[in-house]
CSV table of C-alpha atoms and ligand atoms in Angstrom, one decimal:
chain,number,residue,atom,x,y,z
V,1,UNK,CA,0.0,0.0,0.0
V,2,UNK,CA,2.5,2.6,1.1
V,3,UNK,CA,4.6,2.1,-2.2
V,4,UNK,CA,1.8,2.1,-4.4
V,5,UNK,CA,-0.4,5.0,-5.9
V,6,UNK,CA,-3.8,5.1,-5.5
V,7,UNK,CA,-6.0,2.6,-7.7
V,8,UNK,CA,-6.4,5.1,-11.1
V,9,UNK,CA,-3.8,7.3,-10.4
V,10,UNK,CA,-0.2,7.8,-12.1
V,11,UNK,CA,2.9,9.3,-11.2
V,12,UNK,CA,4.2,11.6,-14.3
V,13,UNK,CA,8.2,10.9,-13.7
V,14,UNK,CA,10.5,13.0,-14.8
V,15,UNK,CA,11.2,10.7,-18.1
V,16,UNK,CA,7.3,11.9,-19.0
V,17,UNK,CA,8.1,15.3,-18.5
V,18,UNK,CA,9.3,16.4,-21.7
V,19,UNK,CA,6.3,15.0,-23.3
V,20,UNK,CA,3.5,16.7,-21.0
V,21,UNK,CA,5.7,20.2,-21.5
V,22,UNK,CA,5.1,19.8,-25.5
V,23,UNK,CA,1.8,19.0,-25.1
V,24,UNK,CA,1.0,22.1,-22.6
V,25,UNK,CA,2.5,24.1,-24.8
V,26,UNK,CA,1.2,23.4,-27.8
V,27,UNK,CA,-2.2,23.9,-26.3
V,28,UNK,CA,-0.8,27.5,-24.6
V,29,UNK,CA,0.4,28.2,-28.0
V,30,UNK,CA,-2.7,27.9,-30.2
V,31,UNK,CA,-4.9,29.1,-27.3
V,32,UNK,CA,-2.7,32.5,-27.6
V,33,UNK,CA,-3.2,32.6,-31.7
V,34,UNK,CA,-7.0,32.6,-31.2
V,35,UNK,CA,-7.1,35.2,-28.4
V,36,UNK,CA,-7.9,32.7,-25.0
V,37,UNK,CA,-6.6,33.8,-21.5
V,38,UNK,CA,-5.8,31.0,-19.1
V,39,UNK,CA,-7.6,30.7,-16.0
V,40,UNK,CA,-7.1,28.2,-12.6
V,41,UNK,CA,-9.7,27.0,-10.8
V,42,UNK,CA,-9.6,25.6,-7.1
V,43,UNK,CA,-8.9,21.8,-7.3
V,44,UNK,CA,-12.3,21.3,-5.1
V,45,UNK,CA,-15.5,23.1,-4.6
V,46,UNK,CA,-18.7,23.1,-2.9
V,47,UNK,CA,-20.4,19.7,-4.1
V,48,UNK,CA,-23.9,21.9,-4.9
V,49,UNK,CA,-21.7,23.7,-7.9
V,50,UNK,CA,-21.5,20.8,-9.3
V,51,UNK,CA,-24.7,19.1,-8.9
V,52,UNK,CA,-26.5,22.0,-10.4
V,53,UNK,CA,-24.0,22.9,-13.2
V,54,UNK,CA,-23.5,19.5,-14.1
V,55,UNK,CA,-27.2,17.7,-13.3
V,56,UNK,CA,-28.3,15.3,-10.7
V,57,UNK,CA,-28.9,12.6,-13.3
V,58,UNK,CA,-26.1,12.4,-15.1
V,59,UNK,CA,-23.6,9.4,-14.2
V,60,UNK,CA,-20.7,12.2,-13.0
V,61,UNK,CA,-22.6,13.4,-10.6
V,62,UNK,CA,-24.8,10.1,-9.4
V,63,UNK,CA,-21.5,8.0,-9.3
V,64,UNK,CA,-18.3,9.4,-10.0
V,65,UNK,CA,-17.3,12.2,-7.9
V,66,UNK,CA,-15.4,12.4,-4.4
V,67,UNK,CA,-17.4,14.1,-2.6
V,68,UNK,CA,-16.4,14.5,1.2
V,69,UNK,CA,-17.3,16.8,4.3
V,70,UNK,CA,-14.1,18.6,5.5
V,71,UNK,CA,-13.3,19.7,9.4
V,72,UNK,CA,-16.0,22.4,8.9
V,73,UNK,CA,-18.7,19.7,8.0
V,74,UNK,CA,-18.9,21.3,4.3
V,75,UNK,CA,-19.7,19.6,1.7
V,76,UNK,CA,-16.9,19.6,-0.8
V,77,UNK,CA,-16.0,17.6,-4.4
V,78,UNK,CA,-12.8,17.5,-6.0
V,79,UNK,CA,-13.7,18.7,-9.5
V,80,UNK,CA,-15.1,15.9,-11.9
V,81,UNK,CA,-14.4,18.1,-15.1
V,82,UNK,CA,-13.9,22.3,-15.5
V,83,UNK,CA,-16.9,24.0,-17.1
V,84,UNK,CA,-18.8,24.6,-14.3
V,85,UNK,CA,-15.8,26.2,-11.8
V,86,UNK,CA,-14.9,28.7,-14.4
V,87,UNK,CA,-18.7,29.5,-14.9
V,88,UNK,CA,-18.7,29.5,-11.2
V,89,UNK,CA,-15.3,32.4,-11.0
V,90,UNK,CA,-16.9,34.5,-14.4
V,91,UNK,CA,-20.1,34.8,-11.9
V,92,UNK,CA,-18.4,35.6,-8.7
V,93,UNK,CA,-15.5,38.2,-10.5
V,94,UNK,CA,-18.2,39.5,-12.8
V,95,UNK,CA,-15.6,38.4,-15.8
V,96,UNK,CA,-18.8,39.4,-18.0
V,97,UNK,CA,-18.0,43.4,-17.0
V,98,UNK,CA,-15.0,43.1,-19.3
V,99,UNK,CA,-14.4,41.5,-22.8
V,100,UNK,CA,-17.3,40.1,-24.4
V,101,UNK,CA,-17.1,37.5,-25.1
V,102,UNK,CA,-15.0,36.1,-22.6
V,103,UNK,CA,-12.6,33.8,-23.7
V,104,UNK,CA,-10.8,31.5,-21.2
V,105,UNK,CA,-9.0,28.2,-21.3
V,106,UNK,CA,-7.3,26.0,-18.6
V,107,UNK,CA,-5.1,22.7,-18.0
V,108,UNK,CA,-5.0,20.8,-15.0
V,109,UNK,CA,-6.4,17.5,-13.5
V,110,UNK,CA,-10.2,16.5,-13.3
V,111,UNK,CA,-10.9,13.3,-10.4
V,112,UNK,CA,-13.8,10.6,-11.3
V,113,UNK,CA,-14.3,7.4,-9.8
V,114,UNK,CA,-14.6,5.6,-13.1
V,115,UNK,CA,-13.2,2.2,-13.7
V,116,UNK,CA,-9.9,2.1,-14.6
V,117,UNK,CA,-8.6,0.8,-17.7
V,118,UNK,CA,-6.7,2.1,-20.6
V,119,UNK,CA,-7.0,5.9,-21.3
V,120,UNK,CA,-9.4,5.7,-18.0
V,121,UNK,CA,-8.1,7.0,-15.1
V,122,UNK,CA,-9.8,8.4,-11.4
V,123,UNK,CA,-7.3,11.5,-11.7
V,124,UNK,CA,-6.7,12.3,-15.4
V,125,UNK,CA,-6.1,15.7,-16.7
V,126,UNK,CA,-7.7,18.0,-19.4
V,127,UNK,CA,-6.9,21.3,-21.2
V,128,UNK,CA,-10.2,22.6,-22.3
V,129,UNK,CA,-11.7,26.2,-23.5
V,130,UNK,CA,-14.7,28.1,-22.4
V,131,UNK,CA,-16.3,31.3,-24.5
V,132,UNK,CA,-19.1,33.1,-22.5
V,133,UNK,CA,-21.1,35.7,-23.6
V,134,UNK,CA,-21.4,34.8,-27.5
V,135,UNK,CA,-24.6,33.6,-28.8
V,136,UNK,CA,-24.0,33.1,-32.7
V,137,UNK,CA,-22.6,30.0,-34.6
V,138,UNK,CA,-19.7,31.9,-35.0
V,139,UNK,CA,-17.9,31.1,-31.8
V,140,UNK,CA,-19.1,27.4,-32.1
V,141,UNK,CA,-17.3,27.1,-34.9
V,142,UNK,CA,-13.9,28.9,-33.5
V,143,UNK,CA,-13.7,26.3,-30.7
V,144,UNK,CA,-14.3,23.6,-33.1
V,145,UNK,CA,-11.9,24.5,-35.2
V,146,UNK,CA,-9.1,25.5,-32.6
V,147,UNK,CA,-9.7,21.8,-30.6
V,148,UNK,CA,-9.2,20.2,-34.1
V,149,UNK,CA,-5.8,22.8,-34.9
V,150,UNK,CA,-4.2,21.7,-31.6
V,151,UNK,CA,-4.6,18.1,-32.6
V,152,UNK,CA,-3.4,18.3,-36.1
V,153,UNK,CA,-0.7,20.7,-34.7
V,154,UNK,CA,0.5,17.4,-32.6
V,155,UNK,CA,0.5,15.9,-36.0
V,156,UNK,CA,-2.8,13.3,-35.3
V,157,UNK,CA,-4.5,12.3,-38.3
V,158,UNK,CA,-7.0,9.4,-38.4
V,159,UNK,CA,-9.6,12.5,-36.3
V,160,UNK,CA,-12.9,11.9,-36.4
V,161,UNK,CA,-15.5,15.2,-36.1
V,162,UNK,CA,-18.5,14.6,-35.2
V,163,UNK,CA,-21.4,17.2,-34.8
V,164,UNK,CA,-25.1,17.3,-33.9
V,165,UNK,CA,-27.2,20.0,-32.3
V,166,UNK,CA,-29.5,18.8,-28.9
V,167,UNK,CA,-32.0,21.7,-29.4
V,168,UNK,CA,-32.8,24.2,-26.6
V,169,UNK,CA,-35.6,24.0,-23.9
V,170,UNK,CA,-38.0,25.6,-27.0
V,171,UNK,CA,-37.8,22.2,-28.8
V,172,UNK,CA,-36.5,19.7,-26.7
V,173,UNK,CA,-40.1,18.7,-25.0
V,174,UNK,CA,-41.3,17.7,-28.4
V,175,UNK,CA,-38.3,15.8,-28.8
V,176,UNK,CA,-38.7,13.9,-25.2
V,177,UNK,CA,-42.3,13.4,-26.1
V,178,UNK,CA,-41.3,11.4,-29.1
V,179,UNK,CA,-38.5,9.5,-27.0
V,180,UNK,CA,-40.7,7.9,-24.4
V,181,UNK,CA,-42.9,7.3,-26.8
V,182,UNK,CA,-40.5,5.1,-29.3
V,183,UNK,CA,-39.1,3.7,-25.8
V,184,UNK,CA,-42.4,2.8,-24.1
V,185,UNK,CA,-42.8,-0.7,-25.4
V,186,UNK,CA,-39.0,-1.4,-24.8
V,187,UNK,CA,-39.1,0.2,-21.5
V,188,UNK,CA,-38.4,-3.5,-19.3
V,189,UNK,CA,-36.0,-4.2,-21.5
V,190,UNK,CA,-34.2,-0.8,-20.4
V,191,UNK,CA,-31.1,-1.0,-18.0
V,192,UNK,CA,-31.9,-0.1,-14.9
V,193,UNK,CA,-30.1,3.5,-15.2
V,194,UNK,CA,-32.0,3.9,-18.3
V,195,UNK,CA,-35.6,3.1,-16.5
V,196,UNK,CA,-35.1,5.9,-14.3
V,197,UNK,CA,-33.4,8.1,-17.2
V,198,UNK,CA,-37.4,7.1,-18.8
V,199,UNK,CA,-38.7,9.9,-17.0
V,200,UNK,CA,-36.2,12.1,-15.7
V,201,UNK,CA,-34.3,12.9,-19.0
V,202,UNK,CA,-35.2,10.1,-22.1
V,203,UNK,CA,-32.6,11.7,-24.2
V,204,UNK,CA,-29.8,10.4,-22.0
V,205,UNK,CA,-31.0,6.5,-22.9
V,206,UNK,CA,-29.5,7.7,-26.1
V,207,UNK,CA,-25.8,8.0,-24.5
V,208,UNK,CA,-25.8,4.9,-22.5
V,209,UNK,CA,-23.0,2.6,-22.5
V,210,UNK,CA,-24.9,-0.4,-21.9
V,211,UNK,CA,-24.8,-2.3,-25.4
V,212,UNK,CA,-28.3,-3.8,-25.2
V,213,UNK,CA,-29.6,0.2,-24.5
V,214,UNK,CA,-27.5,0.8,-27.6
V,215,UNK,CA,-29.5,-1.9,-29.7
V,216,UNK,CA,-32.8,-0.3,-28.3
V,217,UNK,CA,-31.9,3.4,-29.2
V,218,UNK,CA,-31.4,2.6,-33.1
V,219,UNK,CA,-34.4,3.9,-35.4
V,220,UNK,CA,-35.0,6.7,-32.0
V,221,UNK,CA,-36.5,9.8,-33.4
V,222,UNK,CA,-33.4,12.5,-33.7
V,223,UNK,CA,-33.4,15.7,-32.6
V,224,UNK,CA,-33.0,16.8,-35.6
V,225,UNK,CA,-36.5,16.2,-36.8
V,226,UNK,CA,-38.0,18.3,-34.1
V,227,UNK,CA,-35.5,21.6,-34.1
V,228,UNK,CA,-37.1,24.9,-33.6
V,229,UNK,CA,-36.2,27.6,-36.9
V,230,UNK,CA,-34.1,29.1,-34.6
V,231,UNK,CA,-31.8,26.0,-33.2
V,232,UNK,CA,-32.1,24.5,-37.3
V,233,UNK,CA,-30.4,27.8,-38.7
V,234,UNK,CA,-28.3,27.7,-36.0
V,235,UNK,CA,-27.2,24.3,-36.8
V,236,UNK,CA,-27.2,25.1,-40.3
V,237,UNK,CA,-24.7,27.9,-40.1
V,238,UNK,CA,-22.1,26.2,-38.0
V,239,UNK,CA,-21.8,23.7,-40.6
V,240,UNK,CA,-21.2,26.2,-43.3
V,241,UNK,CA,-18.4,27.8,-41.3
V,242,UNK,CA,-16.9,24.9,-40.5
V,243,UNK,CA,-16.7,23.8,-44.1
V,244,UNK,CA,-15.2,27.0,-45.5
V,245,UNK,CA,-12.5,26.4,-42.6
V,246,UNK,CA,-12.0,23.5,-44.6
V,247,UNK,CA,-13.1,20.8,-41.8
V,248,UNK,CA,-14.5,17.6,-42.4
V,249,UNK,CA,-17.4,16.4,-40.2
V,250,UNK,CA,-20.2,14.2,-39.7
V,251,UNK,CA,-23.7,14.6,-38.0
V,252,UNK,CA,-24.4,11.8,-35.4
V,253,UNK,CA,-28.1,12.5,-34.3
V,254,UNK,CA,-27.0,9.7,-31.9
V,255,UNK,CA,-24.5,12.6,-30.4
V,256,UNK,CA,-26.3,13.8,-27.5
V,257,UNK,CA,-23.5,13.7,-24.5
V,258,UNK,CA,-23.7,13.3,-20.9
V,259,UNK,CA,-24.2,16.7,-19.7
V,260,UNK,CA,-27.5,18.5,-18.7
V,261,UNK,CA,-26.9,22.0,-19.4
V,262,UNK,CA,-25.8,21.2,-23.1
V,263,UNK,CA,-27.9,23.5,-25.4
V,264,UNK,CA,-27.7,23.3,-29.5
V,265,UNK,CA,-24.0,22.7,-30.4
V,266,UNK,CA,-22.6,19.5,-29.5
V,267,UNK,CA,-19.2,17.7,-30.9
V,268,UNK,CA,-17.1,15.0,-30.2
V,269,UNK,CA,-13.5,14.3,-31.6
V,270,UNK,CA,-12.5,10.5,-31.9
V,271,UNK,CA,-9.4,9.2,-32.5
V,272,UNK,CA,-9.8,6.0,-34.0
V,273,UNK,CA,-7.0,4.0,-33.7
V,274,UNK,CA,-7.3,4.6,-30.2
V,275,UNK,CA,-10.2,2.3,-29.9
V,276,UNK,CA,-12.6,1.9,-27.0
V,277,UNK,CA,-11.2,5.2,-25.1
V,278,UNK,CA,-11.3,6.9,-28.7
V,279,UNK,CA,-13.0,10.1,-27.9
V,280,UNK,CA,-10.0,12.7,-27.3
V,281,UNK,CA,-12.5,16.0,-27.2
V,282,UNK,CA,-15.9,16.5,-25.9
V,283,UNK,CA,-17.8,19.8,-26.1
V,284,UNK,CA,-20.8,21.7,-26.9
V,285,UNK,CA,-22.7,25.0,-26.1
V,286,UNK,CA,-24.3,25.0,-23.0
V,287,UNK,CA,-26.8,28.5,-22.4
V,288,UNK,CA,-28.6,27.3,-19.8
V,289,UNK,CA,-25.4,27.1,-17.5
V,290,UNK,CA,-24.5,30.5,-16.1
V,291,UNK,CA,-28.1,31.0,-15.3
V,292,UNK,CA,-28.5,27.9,-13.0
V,293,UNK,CA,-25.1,28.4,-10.7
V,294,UNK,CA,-26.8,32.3,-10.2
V,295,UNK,CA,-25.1,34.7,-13.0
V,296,UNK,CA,-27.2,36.6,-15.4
V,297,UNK,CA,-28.3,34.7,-18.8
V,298,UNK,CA,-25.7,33.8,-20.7
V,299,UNK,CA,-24.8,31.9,-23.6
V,300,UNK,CA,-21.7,30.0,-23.1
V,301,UNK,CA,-19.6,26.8,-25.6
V,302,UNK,CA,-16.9,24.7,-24.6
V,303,UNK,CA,-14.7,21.4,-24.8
V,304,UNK,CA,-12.8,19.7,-23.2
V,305,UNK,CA,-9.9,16.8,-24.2
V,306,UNK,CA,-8.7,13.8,-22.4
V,307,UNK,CA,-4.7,14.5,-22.1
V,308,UNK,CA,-3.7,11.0,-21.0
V,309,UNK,CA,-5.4,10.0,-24.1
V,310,UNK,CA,-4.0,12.6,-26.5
V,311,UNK,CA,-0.2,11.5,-25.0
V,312,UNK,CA,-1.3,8.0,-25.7
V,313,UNK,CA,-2.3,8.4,-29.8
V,314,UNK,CA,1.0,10.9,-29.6
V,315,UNK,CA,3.0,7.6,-28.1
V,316,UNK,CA,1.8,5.0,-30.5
V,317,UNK,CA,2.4,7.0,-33.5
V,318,UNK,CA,6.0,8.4,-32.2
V,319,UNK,CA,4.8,11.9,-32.5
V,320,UNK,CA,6.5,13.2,-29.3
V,321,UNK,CA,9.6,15.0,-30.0
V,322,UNK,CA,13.1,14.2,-28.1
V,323,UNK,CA,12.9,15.8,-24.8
V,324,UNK,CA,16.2,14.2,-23.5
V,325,UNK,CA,17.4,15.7,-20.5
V,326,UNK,CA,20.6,17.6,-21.1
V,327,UNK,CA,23.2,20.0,-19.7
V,328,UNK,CA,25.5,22.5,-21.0
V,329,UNK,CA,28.6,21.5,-19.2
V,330,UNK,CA,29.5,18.9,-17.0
V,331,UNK,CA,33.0,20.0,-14.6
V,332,UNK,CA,35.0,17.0,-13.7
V,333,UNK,CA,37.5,17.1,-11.4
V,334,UNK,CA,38.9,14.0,-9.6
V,335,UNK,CA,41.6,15.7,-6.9
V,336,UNK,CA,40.6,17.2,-3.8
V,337,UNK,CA,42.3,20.4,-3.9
V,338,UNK,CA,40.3,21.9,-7.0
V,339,UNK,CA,37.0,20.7,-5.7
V,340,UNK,CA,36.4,24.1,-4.2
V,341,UNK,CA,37.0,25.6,-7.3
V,342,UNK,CA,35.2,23.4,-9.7
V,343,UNK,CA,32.2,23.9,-7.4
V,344,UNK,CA,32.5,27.6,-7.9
V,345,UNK,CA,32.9,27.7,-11.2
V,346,UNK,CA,29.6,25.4,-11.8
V,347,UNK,CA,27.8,28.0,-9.4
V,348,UNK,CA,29.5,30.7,-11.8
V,349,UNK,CA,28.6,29.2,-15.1
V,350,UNK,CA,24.5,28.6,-13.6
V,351,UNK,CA,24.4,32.1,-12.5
V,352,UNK,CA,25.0,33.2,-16.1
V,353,UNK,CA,22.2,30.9,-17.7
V,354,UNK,CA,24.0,28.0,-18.4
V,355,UNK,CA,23.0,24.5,-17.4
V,356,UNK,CA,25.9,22.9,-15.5
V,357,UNK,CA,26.6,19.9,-13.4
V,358,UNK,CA,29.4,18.5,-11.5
V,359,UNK,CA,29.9,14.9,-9.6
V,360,UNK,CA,28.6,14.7,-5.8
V,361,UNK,CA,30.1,10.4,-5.6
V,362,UNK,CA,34.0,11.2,-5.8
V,363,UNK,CA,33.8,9.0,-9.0
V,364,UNK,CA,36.7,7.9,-10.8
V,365,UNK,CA,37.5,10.3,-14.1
V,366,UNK,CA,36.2,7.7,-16.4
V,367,UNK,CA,33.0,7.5,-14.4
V,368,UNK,CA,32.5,11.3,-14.4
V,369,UNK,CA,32.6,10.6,-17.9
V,370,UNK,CA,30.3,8.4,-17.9
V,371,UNK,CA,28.0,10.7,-16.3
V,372,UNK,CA,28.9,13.4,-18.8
V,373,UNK,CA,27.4,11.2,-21.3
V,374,UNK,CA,24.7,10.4,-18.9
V,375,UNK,CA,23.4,14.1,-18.7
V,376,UNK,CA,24.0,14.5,-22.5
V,377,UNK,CA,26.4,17.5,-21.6
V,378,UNK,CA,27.7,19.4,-24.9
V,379,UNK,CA,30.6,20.1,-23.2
V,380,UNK,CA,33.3,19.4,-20.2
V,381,UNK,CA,35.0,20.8,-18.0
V,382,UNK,CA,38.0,19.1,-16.7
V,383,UNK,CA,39.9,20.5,-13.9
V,384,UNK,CA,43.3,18.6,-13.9
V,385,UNK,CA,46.0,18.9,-11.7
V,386,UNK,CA,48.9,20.2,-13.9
V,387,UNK,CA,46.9,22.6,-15.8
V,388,UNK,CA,45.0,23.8,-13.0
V,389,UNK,CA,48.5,25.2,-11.3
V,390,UNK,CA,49.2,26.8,-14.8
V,391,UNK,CA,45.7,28.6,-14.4
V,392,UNK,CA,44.2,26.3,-17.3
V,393,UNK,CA,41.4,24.0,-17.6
V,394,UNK,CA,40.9,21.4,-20.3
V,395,UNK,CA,37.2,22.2,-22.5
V,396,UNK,CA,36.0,19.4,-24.5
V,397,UNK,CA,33.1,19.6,-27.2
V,398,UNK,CA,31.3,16.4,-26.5
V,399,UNK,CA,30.0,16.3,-30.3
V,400,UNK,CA,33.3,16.3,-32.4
V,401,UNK,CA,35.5,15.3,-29.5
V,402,UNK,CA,38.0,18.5,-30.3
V,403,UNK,CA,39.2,19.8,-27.1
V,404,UNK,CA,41.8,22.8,-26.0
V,405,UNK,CA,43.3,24.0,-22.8
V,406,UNK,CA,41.8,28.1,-21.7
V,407,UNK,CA,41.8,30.0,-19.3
V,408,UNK,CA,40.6,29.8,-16.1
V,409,UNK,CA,39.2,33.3,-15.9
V,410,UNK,CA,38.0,32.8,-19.4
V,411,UNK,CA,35.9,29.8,-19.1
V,412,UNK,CA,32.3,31.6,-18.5
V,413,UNK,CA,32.9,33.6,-21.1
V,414,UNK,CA,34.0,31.2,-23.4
V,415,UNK,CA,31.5,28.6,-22.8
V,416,UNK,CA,29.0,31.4,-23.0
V,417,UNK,CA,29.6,32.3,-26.4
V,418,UNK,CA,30.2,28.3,-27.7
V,419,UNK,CA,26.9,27.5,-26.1
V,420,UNK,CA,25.1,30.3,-27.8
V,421,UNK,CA,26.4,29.4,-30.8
V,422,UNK,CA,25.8,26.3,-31.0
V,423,UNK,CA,21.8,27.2,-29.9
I,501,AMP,P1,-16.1,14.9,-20.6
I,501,AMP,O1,-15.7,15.9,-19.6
I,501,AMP,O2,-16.7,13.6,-20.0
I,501,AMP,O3,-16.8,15.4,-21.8
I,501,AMP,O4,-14.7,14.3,-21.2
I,501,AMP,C1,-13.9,15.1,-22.1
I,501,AMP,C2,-12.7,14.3,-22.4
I,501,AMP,O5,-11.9,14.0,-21.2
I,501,AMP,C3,-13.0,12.9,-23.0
I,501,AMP,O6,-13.2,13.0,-24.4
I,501,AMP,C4,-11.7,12.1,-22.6
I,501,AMP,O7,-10.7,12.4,-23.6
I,501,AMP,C5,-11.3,12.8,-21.3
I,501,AMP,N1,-11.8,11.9,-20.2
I,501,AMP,C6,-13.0,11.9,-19.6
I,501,AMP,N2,-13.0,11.0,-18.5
I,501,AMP,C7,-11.7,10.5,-18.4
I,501,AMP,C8,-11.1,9.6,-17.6
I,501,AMP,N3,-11.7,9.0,-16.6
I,501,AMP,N4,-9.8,9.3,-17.8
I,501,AMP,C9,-9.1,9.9,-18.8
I,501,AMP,N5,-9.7,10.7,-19.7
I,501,AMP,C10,-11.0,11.1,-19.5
């Protein structure tokens, strides 16, 4: 127990670092080009936030969360997903004063108590984007299109788009009307989940996991077929914009997602190859949501994507660059008096910028060597006895093995401009 992590959890060693920095900023970077300000949320909140931003019937909320009552006995939830905390800080700092619209995004980890398996996790982590305050199809089409530009900017292809639109309360009853309808004479052969889902929110049997409740929804009537004017031209123009962008997409009327306050706009980006855990980006407009955690009306679209799983279709198609570790110069010295010195000079060269190590073991030469190697140093530093007294020091470049005797007052200088250089 006390040498393992948590069931669903991972430590991200140093070895994964480099690949979680190219990620984060390649999200940071395109976020930037289409105008999106990072925000950071709490890591918990009161549990109500998220039962009424995220709905009492959906599985997140019924089953997932971890919800516990601190010292102060409040009820708090580490945060099952980000939409409804940064809905939560535009209300309570008035963001919607500023800017409109306001255009956030954020990166950091998300806790469910799913079942783990591959590209499943209880703490996994998402970047996602939120615009509030923007009501036309324009902005549903600019998140669309920047999810699918950081994917293809990690150089993904096999991505899947699809799109659908769930209505808005104006044509949604009709819609439910026609559901329980078409799942009346199925209804005992309904999940359990689903049974209750009957009554509370029949468009939800549509997104259950179960695969008999799958069988049961095909030939449902879409939601498409009952759209108001306004939610069809809606629909209608997103799909215009987002083929001038040049995207390709497909409506799934079977699209509906797990979420509540989900209004019109909703998409989904699969990865394929990645199979069962294929979805890599959920998202969709949700104007009901600013309303129900207490701001004034208004409309709001976002996504959000899985980063595990986006690492794991980068792994399996060797799309993550070489982040090797590496250092600028590595000082050996292998006799006592010079140690001091060595030591200095390392402190010197890092207090100029460079990256510089030295050996902590009392290793042999040929070991410091080694660890040269080791730390991928592009150059080093040997402090050797003779040419120490003569005020030298031996510099080595690590890539074409040349090497000269300098200075001793000339090495940050030197090693400065060879570094720089070399950059
Ligand atoms: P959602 O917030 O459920 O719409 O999920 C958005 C994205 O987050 C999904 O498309 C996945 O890529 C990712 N995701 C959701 N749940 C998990 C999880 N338990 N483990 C890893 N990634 C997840």
């Amino acid at each position: 127990m006390l040498t393992t992590v948590p069931r669903g959890t991972k430590d991200i060693l140093p070895a994964d670092i480099g690949a979680w920095r190219y990620l984060e900023n390649t999200m940071r970077d395109i976020c930037a080009r289409f105008g999106y300000e990072e925000i950071r949320t709490p890591i918990f909140e009161h549990t109500e936030l998220f039962q009424r931003g995220i709905g009492d019937t959906t599985d997140v909320v019924e089953k997932e969360m971890y919800t516990f009552t601190d010292r102060g006995e409040r009820s708090l939830t580490l945060r099952p997903e980000n939409t409804a905390s940064v809905v939560r800080a535009y209300v309570e700092h008035k963001l919607y004063a500023e800017n409109s619209p306001t255009k956030l995004f954020y990166i950091g980890p998300m806790f469910r108590y799913d079942r783990p398996q591959a590209g499943r996790y209880r703490q996994f982590h998402q970047f996602g984007v939120e615009a509030l305050g923007a009501v036309g199809p324009n902005i549903d089409a600019e998140i669309i299109i920047l999810a699918v530009t950081v994917l293809q900017s990690l150089g993904l292809k096999d991505l899947k788009l699809k799109i659908n639109s769930v209505g808005c309360p104006k044509c949604r009853p009709e819609h439910r009307n026609r559901l329980q309808e078409f799942f009346k004479p199925k209804f005992n052969e309904l999940c359990k989940d689903c049974q209750s889902r009957f009554d509370r929110n029949p468009l939800r049997i549509l997104d259950c996991k179960v695969p008999h409740c799958g069988e049961l929804s095909v030939g449902a009537p879409s939601l498409g077929e009952c759209l108001c004017e306004e939610c069809s031209s809606h629909f209608e123009k997103l799909k215009e914009l987002l083929t001038s962008a040049g995207l390709t997409y497909e409506v799934d009327t079977n699209l509906v997602r797990g979420l509540d306050y989900y209004t019109r706009t909703a998409f989904e980006i699969q990865y394929t190859p990645l199979g069962a855990q294929s979805a890599v980006c959920g998202g969709g407009r949700y104007d009901g949501l600013v309303k129900e955690v207490g701001g004034p009306e208004t409309p709001g679209i976002g996504f959000a994507m899985g980063m595990e799983r986006i690492l794991l279709a980068l792994e399996s198609q060797n799309l993550i660059p070489d982040t090797n570790f590496s250092t600028d110069v590595y000082a050996i010295c292998t006799n006592e008096e010079n140690f001091s010195l060595t030591f200095k000079t390392v402190i010197d060269l890092r207090r100029e910028g460079l990256k510089a190590e030295f050996d902590f073991n009392g290793r042999s030469m040929k070991a410091q060597m080694k660890q040269a190697n080791r730390y991928n140093a592009k150059y080093v530093l040997i402090f050797g006895e003779d040419e120490v007294k003569n005020g030298k020091v031996v510099l080595r470049d690590m890539l074409n093995s040349d090497q000269k005797e300098i200075d001793l007052k000339d090495i940050t200088t030197i090693l400065k401009a060879e570094v720089q250089n070399n950059e």
